[in-house]
Coordinates of C-alpha atoms in Angstrom, one line a residue:
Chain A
X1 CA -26.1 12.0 10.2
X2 CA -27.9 8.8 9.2
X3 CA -26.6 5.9 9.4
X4 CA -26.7 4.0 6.0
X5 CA -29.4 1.1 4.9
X6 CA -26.9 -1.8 4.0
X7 CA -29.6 -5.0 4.0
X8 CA -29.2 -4.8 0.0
X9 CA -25.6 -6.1 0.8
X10 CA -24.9 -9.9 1.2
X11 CA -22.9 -12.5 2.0
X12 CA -22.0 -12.3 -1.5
X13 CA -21.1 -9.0 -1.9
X14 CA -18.8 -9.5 1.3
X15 CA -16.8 -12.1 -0.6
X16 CA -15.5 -9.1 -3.0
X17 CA -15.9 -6.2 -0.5
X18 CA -14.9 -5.1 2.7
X19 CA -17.9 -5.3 5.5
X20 CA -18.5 -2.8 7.4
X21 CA -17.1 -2.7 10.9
X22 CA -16.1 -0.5 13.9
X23 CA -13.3 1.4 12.2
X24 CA -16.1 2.2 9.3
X25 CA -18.4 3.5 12.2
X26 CA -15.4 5.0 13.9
X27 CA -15.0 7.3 10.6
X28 CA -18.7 8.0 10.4
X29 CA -19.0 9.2 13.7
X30 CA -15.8 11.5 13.7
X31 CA -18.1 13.0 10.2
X32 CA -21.1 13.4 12.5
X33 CA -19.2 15.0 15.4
X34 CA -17.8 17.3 13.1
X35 CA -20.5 18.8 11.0
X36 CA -20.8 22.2 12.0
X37 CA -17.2 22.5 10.6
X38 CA -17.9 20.8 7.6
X39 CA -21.5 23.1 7.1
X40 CA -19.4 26.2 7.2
X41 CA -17.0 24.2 5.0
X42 CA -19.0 24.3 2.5
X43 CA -18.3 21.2 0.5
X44 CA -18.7 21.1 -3.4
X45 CA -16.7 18.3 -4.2
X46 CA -16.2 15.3 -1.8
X47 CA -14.5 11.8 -2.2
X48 CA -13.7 9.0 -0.3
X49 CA -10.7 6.7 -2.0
X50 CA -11.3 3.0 -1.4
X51 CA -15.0 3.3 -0.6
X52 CA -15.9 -0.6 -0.4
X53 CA -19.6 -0.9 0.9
X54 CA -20.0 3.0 0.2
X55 CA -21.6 3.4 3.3
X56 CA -19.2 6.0 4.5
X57 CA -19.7 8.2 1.1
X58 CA -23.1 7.6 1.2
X59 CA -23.9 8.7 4.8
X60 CA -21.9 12.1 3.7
X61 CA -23.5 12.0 0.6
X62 CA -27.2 11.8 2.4
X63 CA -26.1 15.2 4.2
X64 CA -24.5 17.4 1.6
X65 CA -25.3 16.1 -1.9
X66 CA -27.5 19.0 -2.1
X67 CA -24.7 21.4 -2.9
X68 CA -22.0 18.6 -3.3
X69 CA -20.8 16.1 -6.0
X70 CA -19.7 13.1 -4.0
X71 CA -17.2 10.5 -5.5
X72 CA -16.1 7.1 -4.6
X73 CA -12.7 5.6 -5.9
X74 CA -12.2 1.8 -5.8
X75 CA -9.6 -0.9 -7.8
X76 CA -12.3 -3.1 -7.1
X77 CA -15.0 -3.5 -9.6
X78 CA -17.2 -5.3 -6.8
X79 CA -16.8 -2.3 -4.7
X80 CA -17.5 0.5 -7.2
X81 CA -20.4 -1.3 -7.8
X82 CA -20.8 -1.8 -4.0
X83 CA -21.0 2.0 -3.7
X84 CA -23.2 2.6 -5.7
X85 CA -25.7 0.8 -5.2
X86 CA -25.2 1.4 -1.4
X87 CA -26.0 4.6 -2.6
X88 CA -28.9 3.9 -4.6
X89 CA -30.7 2.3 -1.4
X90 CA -30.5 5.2 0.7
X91 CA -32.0 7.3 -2.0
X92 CA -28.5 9.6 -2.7
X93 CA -26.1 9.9 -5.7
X94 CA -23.0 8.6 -5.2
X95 CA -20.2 8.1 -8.3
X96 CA -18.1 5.4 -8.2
X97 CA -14.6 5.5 -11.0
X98 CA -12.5 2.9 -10.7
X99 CA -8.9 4.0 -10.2
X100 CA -5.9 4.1 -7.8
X101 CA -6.2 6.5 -5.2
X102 CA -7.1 9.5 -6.7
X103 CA -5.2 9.3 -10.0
X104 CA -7.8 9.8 -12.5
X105 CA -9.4 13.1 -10.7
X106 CA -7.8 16.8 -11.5
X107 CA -5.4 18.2 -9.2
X108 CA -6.7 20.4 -6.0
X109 CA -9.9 19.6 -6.2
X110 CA -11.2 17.6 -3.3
X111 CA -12.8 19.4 -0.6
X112 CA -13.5 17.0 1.7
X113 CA -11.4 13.5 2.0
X114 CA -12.1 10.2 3.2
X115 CA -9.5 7.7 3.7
X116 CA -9.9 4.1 5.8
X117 CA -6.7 2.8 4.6
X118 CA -5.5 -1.0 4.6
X119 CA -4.0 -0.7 7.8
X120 CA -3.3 -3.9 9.0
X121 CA 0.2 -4.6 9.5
X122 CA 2.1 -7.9 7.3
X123 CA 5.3 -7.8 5.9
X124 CA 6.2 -6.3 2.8
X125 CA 6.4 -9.6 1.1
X126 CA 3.1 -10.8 2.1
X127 CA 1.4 -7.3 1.0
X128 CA 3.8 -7.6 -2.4
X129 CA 2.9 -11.7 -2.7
X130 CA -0.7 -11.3 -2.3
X131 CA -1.1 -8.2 -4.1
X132 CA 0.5 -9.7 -6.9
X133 CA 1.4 -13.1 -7.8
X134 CA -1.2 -15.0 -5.7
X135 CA -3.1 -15.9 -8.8
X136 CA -1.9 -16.1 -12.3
X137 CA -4.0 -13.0 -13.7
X138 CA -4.0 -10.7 -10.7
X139 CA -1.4 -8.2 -12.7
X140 CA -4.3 -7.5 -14.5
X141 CA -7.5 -5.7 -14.3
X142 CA -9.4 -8.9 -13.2
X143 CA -8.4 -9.8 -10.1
X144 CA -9.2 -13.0 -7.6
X145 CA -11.7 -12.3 -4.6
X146 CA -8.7 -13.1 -2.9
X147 CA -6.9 -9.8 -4.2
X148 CA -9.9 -8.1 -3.6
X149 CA -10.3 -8.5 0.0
X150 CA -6.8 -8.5 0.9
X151 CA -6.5 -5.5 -0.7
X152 CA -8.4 -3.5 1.2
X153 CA -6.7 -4.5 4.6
X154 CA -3.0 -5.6 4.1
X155 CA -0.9 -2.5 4.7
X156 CA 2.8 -3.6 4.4
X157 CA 5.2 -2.8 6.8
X158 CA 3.5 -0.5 9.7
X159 CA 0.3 -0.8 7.7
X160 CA 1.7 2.6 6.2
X161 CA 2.4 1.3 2.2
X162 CA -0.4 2.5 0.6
X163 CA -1.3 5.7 3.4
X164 CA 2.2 6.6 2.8
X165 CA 2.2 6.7 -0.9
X166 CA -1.2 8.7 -0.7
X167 CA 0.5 11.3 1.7
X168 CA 3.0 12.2 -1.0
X169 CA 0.2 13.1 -3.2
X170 CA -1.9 14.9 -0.8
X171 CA -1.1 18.5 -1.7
X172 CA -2.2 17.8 -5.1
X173 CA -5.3 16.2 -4.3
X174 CA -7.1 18.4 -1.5
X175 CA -8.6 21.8 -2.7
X176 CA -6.8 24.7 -0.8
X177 CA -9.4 24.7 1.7
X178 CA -9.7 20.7 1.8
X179 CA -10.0 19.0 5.0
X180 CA -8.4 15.0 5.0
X181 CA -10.1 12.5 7.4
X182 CA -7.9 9.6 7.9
X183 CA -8.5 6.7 9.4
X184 CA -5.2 4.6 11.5
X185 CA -4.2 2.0 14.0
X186 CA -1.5 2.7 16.9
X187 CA 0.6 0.2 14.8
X188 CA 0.5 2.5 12.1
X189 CA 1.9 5.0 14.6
X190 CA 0.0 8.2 14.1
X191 CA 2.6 10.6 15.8
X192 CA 5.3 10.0 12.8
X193 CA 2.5 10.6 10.2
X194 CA 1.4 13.7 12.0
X195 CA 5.1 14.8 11.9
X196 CA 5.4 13.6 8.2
X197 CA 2.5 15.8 7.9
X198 CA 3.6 18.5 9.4
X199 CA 6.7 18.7 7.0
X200 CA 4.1 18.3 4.0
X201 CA 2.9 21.7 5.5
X202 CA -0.1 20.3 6.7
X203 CA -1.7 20.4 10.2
X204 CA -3.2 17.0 11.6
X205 CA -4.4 16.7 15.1
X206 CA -5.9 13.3 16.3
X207 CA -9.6 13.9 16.0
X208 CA -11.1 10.9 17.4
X209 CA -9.4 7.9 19.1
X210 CA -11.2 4.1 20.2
X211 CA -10.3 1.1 21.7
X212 CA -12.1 -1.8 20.0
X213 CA -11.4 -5.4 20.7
X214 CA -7.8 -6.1 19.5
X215 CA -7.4 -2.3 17.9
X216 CA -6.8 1.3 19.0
X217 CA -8.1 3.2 16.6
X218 CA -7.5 7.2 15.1
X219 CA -9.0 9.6 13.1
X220 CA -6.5 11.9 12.2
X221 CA -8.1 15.5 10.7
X222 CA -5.4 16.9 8.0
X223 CA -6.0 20.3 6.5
X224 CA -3.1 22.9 5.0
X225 CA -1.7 24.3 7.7
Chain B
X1 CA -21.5 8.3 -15.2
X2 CA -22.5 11.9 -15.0
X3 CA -21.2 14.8 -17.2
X4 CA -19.9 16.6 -14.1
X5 CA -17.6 14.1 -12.7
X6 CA -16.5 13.7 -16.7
X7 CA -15.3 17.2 -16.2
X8 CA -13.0 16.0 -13.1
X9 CA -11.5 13.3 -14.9
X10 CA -8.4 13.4 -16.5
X11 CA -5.3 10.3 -17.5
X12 CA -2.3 12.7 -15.8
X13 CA -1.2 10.0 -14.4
X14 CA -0.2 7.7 -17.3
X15 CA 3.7 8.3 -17.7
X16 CA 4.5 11.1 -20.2
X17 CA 1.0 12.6 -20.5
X18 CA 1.3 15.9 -19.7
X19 CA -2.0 17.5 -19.4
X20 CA -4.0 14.3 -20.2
X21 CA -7.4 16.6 -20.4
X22 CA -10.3 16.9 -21.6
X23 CA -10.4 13.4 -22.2
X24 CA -12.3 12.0 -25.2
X25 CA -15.9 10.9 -24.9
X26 CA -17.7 8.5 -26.2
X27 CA -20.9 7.6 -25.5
X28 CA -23.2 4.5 -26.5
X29 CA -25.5 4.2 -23.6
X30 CA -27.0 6.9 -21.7
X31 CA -30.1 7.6 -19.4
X32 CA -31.4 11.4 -18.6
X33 CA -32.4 11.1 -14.8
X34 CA -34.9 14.5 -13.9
X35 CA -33.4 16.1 -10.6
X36 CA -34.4 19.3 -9.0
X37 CA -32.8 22.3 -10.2
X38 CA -30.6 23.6 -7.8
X39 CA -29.3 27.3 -9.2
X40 CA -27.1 27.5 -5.9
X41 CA -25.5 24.5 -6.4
X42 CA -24.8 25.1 -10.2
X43 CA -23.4 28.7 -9.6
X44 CA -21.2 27.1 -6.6
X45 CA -19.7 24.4 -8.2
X46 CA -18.8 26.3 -11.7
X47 CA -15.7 27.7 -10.5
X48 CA -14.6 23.9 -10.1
X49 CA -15.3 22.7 -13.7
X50 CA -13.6 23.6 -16.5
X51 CA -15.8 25.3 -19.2
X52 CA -13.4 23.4 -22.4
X53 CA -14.9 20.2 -20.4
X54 CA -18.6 21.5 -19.9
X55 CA -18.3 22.1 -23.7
X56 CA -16.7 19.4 -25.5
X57 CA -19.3 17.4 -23.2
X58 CA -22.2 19.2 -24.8
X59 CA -20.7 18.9 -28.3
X60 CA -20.5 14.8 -27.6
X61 CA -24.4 15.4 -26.5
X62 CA -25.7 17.5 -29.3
X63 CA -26.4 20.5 -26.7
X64 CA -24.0 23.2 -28.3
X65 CA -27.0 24.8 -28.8
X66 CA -27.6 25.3 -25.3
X67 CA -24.2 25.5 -24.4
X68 CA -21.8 28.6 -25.9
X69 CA -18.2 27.5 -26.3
X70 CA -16.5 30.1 -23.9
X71 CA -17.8 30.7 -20.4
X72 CA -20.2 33.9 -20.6
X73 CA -19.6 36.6 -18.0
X74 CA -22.3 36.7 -15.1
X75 CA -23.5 33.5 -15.5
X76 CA -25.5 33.1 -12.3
X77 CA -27.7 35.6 -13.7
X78 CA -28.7 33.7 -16.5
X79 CA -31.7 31.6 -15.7
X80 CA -31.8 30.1 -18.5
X81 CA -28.2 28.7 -18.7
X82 CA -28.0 27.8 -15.3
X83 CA -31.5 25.3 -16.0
X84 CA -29.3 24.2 -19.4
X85 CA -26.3 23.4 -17.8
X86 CA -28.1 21.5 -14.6
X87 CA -29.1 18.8 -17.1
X88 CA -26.0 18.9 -19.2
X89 CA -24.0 18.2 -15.6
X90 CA -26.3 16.6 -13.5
X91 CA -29.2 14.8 -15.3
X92 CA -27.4 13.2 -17.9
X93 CA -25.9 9.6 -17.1
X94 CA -23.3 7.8 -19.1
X95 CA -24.1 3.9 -18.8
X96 CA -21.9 2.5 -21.6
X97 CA -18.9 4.2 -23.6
X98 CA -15.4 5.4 -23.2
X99 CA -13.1 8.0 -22.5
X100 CA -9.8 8.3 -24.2
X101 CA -6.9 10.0 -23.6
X102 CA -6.2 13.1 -25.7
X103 CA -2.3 12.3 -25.8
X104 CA -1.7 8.7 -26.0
X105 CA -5.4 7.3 -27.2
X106 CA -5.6 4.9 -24.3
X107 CA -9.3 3.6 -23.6
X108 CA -10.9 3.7 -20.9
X109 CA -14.1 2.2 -21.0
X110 CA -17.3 3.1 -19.0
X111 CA -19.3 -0.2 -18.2
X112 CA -22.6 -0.1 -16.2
X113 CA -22.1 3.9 -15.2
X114 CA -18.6 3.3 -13.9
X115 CA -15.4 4.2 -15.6
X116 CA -12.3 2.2 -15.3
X117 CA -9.5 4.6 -15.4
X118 CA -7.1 2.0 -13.4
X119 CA -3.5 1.5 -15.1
X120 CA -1.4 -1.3 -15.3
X121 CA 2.2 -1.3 -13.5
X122 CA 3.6 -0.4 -16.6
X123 CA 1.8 2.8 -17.4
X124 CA 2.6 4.8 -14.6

């Protein structure tokens, strides 16, 4: 798989959206490693919820957009827009819809997932403050840079508030034959998910694993068991 | 936005709505992008969309012509359909307009190709 063009994206962009980094590359290469499965998969509809930069959906776009409609999710309006124009510079189709999760797509549909959650570990009260009352407007639909960014990183207690909500809602978003890749730190401690999984009826083994500086990192592959 | 991620979309998730599809389009802006025709991909994606979407679609883009309002049998074999439906799904993009939902007649609107189907707190 190709690694994405991303030298349309600037320092500006990265005020609003998430920059790419070693848990992005982590996801991409657990993709690569896995593509015979995901050839004989068969993908007709792929989407990646909270796609930032899009480079993620785009390198999975570059390899099966010929027989696949990829999406992008985003609450950001600067990553939607992030996504596709990501997209655009590495010559693919990728569409972005702004929305929660995936709460505006019909149920069962997804064929292949792509999660890197906010992960990062703060306290409720931080994720609840800064998600909603550090500016005056951010209850509504335009929200601060400062939502934006934290957004896509603050994950609540055990970086598991927004992953945790997305589990519950898993059986009704993968296609019967879906396959989930899910990106987590050891904080967010990947064995209880698995188990949480596992009483979803799902099966999740840990795909790929990395230690970066200051991380340990997972992909956890989810399909119904 | 294209006409076949239209067909995925749906406001289920505003509280109450029950089947919150097809939602309603409207469209002010649009491009027609030529892509390659791709009868595989067509025929294998079909059994994903839902032909009252594919059609209500066509009607908002004058192809009702092209486009029968109940799915005919043995589609793939029909050339001709398969070519209609490629640019009905894949060569028509909607930059400007909105989707509503067919229960509650929220908005949506769809600004530069994106739609913004987010909710408020209060909705859901």
């Amino acid at each position: 798989m190709e690694t994405p063009y991303t030298d349309h994206l600037t320092s500006h962009e990265y005020e609003h959206v998430y920059e790419p980094a070693e848990d992005t590359f982590l996801l991409l290469d657990a993709l690569e490693a896995d593509l015979t499965f995901l050839d004989n998969l068969q993908p007709r509809l792929c989407l990646e919820i909270g796609s930032g930069s899009g480079v993620i959906i785009t390198a999975l776009a570059k390899r099966f957009s010929h027989g696949a409609l990829c999406l992008a999710t985003d609450i950001n309006e600067h990553a939607c827009n992030a996504t596709k124009s990501t997209a655009n510079r590495n010559a693919t189709k990728v569409e972005s819809i702004r929305c929660n999760l995936a709460s505006a797509l019909r149920t069962r549909s997804v064929d292949v997932l792509l999660f890197n959650p906010p992960y990062v570990v703060t306290s409720d009260e931080e994720l609840h403050n800064q998600l909603f009352e550090a500016s005056p407007e951010s209850r509504h639909i335009n929200m601060s840079t400062q939502r934006n960014l934290v957004s896509s990183w603050a994950g609540g207690k055990d970086g598991r508030r927004i992953t945790d909500i997305l589990l519950q809602q898993l059986n009704d978003i993968l296609s019967p034959q879906g396959v989930f890749y899910l990106l987590l730190l050891r904080e967010n401690k990947p064995d209880e998910i698995i188990d949480k999984l596992v009483s979803l009826n799902f099966k999740a083994v840990k795909y790929m694993e990395r230690r970066i500086p200051g991380e340990y990192l997972y992909i956890l592959k989810i399909t119904r068991s | 936005m294209k006409l076949s991620t239209y067909n995925f979309l749906t406001s289920m998730a505003i509280k109450g709505v029950k089947v919150g599809y097809p939602l309603k389009l409207t469209i002010n802006k649009k491009e027609v992008v030529e892509t390659e025709f791709n009868a595989t991909f067509v025929e294998r994606l079909l059994p994903k969309l839902d032909w009252s979407a594919i059609y209500s679609a066509a009607q908002v883009v004058e192809l009702t012509d092209d486009i029968p309002a109940v799915q005919p049998e043995n589609i793939a074999e029909n050339e001709q359909l398969m070519q209609k439906l490629h640019h009905l799904l894949f060569e028509i993009d909607v930059l400007d307009g909105q989707l509503e939902c067919p229960e509650t007649g929220r908005v949506f609107p769809i600004t530069d190709g994106i739609p913004n189907m987010l909710l408020n707190e209060d909705e859901v």
